[in-house]
Amino acid sequence: MNIRQLTLIILIIIALLPTKLLHAQENCDGHTAEILPLLTKTLNNNDFDQIDPLLNSMQASCGANEFVQRLRILVYIIEKKNSTTAIKHYVDNQFDKIFLQRLDAADREDFAAQYDQDKAKYNFVPLRHPLDGLIKVRAKALLASDSYTLNDQEKDILQLFSDTEVATAVQDQQSNDNQQRFPTPKVYRDKQKAKMGYVPSIGVVTPLGGANKIFGTNISFGFMLMSSLERKFIFEGGFKVRINSNDRNIDYNYEGSTVSVNSSATAFMGGAVGYKVFDNDKFILIPKGILGIDITDTGITESAYSSGYYDPDGYYYDGGYTDRMVTINNVHLGLGLASLFRMKNQKYIGFELGYHYTPYDASSKVLSPIQANYGSLELFFRF
């Protein structure tokens, strides 16, 4: 497979992926709109045996989400079923934090506009929906009932479901409720985790296999921008520079003649998309896919002449010769696994293990066979 075919495949995947995601969201939105009235009716009528099939249908269309799991936990407790696994799933997936964000948005005067801006964020369940109120009422009733013997986990989760003013009460430092409240998730105070991160890095890049190792083991430096760590999907973008201090010469076709060149550095420009598979606040694990362009210096500098010209305002600019570097440009694909550890100052230190596919000799001007597979290990900080 040559570089053009590989690039075409990548572009096709990038073009099709948003369409598939949009179609899935539209299905979820329509299916949720059909099921919400049925759920409201069954919960009002205490038809609890009908709720679980409806939730399963919604989950099949939309996947596991906070609203489905919240109502499922409530029904389990009402029917005196074992709710331990369901509560653990709710907390492990940080649905408690998502629920607090929902309450915060619902308390705003522009709650309807907030929902319209990002319906998927709220699982296509409108803010201040009657089911939110019904769940709150039932949760309060369970806490006050003498017919139920609740364990500590159930008490905590029901206190969360029943109290729509947790965030406001914490922010105002007011509490008129003598009951022990569910601990407020860090989403309201963890600014470091919620904001965009600045990520400088230093690492080592080494070839993986190949008989003709043009590029040896070299040091790289980088600077990336990383999206919020509150969400499951993590996006990065920026640049990295590998210092080619341990490399061999490359035969290069320059203006019809074969010349031997030596590269001083290779720059990567691009980004990565990751998915947070584990997060307990102290440790985060993110596998990711990498896509970008490598720009490799050849050591050749050529002069290009440009004529003088007048700009639209009538000013004349002199022409002349300007120098530019001749580079080898190629696609850069990779996979990475990043692990982040939270430090005492709330910043993060991390390590990333990566695999990189970079076909330098895909260009017709590169006459030397160059290995395409590389591994990397990086130390980085997130500020």
PDB file of C-alpha atoms in Angstrom, residues 25 28 43 62 87 111 121 126 151 173 191 206 241 256 284 291 298 318:
ATOM      1  CA  GLN A  25     -27.503  10.332  17.806  1.00  0.00           C
ATOM      2  CA  CYS A  28     -31.177   7.859  20.186  1.00  0.00           C
ATOM      3  CA  LEU A  43     -43.549   5.347  37.240  1.00  0.00           C
ATOM      4  CA  CYS A  62     -28.396   5.061  23.256  1.00  0.00           C
ATOM      5  CA  ILE A  87     -24.694   1.810  42.196  1.00  0.00           C
ATOM      6  CA  PHE A 111     -32.102  25.921  31.082  1.00  0.00           C
ATOM      7  CA  LYS A 121     -24.829  16.000  26.850  1.00  0.00           C
ATOM      8  CA  PRO A 126     -34.936  17.673  28.523  1.00  0.00           C
ATOM      9  CA  ASN A 151     -27.549   0.303  53.450  1.00  0.00           C
ATOM     10  CA  GLN A 173     -22.190  27.410  52.314  1.00  0.00           C
ATOM     11  CA  LYS A 191     -10.808  23.437  37.889  1.00  0.00           C
ATOM     12  CA  THR A 206      13.647   4.270  18.518  1.00  0.00           C
ATOM     13  CA  VAL A 241      10.436  17.669  17.314  1.00  0.00           C
ATOM     14  CA  GLY A 256      17.368  15.322 -11.108  1.00  0.00           C
ATOM     15  CA  ILE A 284      -6.074   8.137  34.555  1.00  0.00           C
ATOM     16  CA  LEU A 291      -2.659  11.257  13.125  1.00  0.00           C
ATOM     17  CA  THR A 298      17.190  17.316   4.434  1.00  0.00           C
ATOM     18  CA  ASP A 318      10.517  44.919  -3.322  1.00  0.00           C
TER      19      ASP A 318
END
